[in-house]
Coordinates of C-alpha atoms in Angstrom, one line a residue:
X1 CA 103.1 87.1 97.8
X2 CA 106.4 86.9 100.0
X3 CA 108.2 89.2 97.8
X4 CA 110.6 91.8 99.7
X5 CA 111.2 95.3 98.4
X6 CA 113.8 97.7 98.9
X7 CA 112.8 101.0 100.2
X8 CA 113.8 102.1 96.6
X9 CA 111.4 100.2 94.5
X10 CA 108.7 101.0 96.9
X11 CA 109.2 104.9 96.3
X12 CA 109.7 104.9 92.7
X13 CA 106.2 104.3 92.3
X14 CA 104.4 104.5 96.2
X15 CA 101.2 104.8 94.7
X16 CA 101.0 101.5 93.4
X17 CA 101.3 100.1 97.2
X18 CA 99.3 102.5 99.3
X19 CA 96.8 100.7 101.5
X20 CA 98.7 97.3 100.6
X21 CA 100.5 95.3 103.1
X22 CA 103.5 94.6 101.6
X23 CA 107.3 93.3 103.3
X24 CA 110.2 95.7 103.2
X25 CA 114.0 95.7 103.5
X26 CA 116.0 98.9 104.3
X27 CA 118.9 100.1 106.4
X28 CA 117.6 101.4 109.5
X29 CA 119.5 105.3 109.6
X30 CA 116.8 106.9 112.4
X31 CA 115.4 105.5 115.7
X32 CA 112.8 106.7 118.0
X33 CA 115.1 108.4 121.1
X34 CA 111.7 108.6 123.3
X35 CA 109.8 105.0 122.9
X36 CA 111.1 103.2 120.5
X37 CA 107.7 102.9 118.8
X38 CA 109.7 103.9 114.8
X39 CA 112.4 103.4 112.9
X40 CA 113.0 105.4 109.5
X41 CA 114.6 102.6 106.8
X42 CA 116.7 104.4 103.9
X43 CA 117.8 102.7 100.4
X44 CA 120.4 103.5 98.3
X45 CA 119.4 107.0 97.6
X46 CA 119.8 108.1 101.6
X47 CA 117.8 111.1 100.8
X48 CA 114.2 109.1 100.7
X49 CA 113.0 107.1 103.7
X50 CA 110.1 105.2 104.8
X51 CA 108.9 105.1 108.5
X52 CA 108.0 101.7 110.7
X53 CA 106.2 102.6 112.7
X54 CA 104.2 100.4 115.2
X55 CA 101.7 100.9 118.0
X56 CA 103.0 102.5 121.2
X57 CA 104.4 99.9 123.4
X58 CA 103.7 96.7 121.5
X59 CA 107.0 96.8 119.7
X60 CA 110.1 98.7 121.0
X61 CA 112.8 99.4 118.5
X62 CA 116.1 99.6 120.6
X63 CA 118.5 102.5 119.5
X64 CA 121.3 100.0 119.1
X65 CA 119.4 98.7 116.1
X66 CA 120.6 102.3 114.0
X67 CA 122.5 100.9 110.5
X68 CA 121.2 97.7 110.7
X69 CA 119.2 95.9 108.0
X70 CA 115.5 95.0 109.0
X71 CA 112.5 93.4 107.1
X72 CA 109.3 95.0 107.6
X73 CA 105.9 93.7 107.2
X74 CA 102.9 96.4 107.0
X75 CA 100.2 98.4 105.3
X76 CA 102.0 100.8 103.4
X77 CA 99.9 104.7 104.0
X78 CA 100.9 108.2 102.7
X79 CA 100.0 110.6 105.4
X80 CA 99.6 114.1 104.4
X81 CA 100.0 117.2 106.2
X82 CA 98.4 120.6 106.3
X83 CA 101.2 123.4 107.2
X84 CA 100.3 123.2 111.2
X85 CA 100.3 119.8 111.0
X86 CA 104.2 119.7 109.0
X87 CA 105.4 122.1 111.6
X88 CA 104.1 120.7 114.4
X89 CA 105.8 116.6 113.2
X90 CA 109.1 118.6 112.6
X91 CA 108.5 120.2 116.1
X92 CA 107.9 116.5 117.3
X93 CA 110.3 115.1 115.8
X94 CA 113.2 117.3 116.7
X95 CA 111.9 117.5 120.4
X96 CA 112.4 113.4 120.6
X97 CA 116.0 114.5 120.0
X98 CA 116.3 117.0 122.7
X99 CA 116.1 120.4 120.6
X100 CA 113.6 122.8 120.9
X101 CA 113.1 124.3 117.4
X102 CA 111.0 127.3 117.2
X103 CA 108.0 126.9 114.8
X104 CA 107.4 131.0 113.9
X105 CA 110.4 130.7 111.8
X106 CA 110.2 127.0 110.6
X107 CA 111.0 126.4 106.8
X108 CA 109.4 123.8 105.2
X109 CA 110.5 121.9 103.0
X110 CA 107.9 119.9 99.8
X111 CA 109.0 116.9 101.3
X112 CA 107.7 118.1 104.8
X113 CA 104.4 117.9 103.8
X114 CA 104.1 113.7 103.6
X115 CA 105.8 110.8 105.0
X116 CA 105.7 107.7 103.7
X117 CA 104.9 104.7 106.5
X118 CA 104.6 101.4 107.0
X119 CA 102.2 100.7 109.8
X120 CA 104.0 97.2 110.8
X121 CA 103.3 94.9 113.3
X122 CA 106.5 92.6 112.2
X123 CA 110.1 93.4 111.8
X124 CA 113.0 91.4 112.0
X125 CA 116.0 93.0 112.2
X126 CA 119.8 91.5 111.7

């Protein structure tokens, strides 16, 4: 099945593709600033994202790619977090870009508490 879905389709219904590796299209909005190892791919509704993500080092994204269209291929996981676990992505996450959040007084938000990823070990972007 060569069938490519928008990021969309895929998170209408996500449960229907966990564990499945699957091809996806999106516009690349996020980057990894430290190694390059993710991208986050939005859809028309900018709000909902999926992750590439790839293993350290075999793969690096460059930042240029940011609002460029890629095509993904990967097993499609929902990670789940406990409330350390949220905090200490967001931490991450925000760290990568060079601020230091403080996690005493971090809010978390539902959506904080899973991330949608594609483990890929193909992209092509354009």
């Amino acid at each position: 099945n060569n069938q490519v879905y928008k990021v969309s389709e895929i998170l209408d219904y996500p449960e229907i593709n966990i564990e499945k590796t699957i091809m996806v299209s999106g516009i690349i909005s996020e980057v990894c600033p430290m190694r390059g190892c993710w991208m986050q791919i939005i859809g028309d509704n900018s709000d909902e994202f999926i992750r590439i993500k790839v293993t350290d080092g075999e793969i690096v994204f460059p930042l240029s790619a940011k609002g460029k269209t890629v095509i993904a291929e990967g097993r499609f996981v929902k990670l789940e977090f406990s409330e350390k676990q949220a905090k200490g992505w967001k931490y991450h996450l925000a760290a990568e870009k060079g601020i230091e959040l403080d996690t005493a007084n971090l809010i978390l938000n539902e959506t904080d508490y899973f991330e949608y990823r594609l483990n890929t070990n193909s992209a092509k972007i354009f």
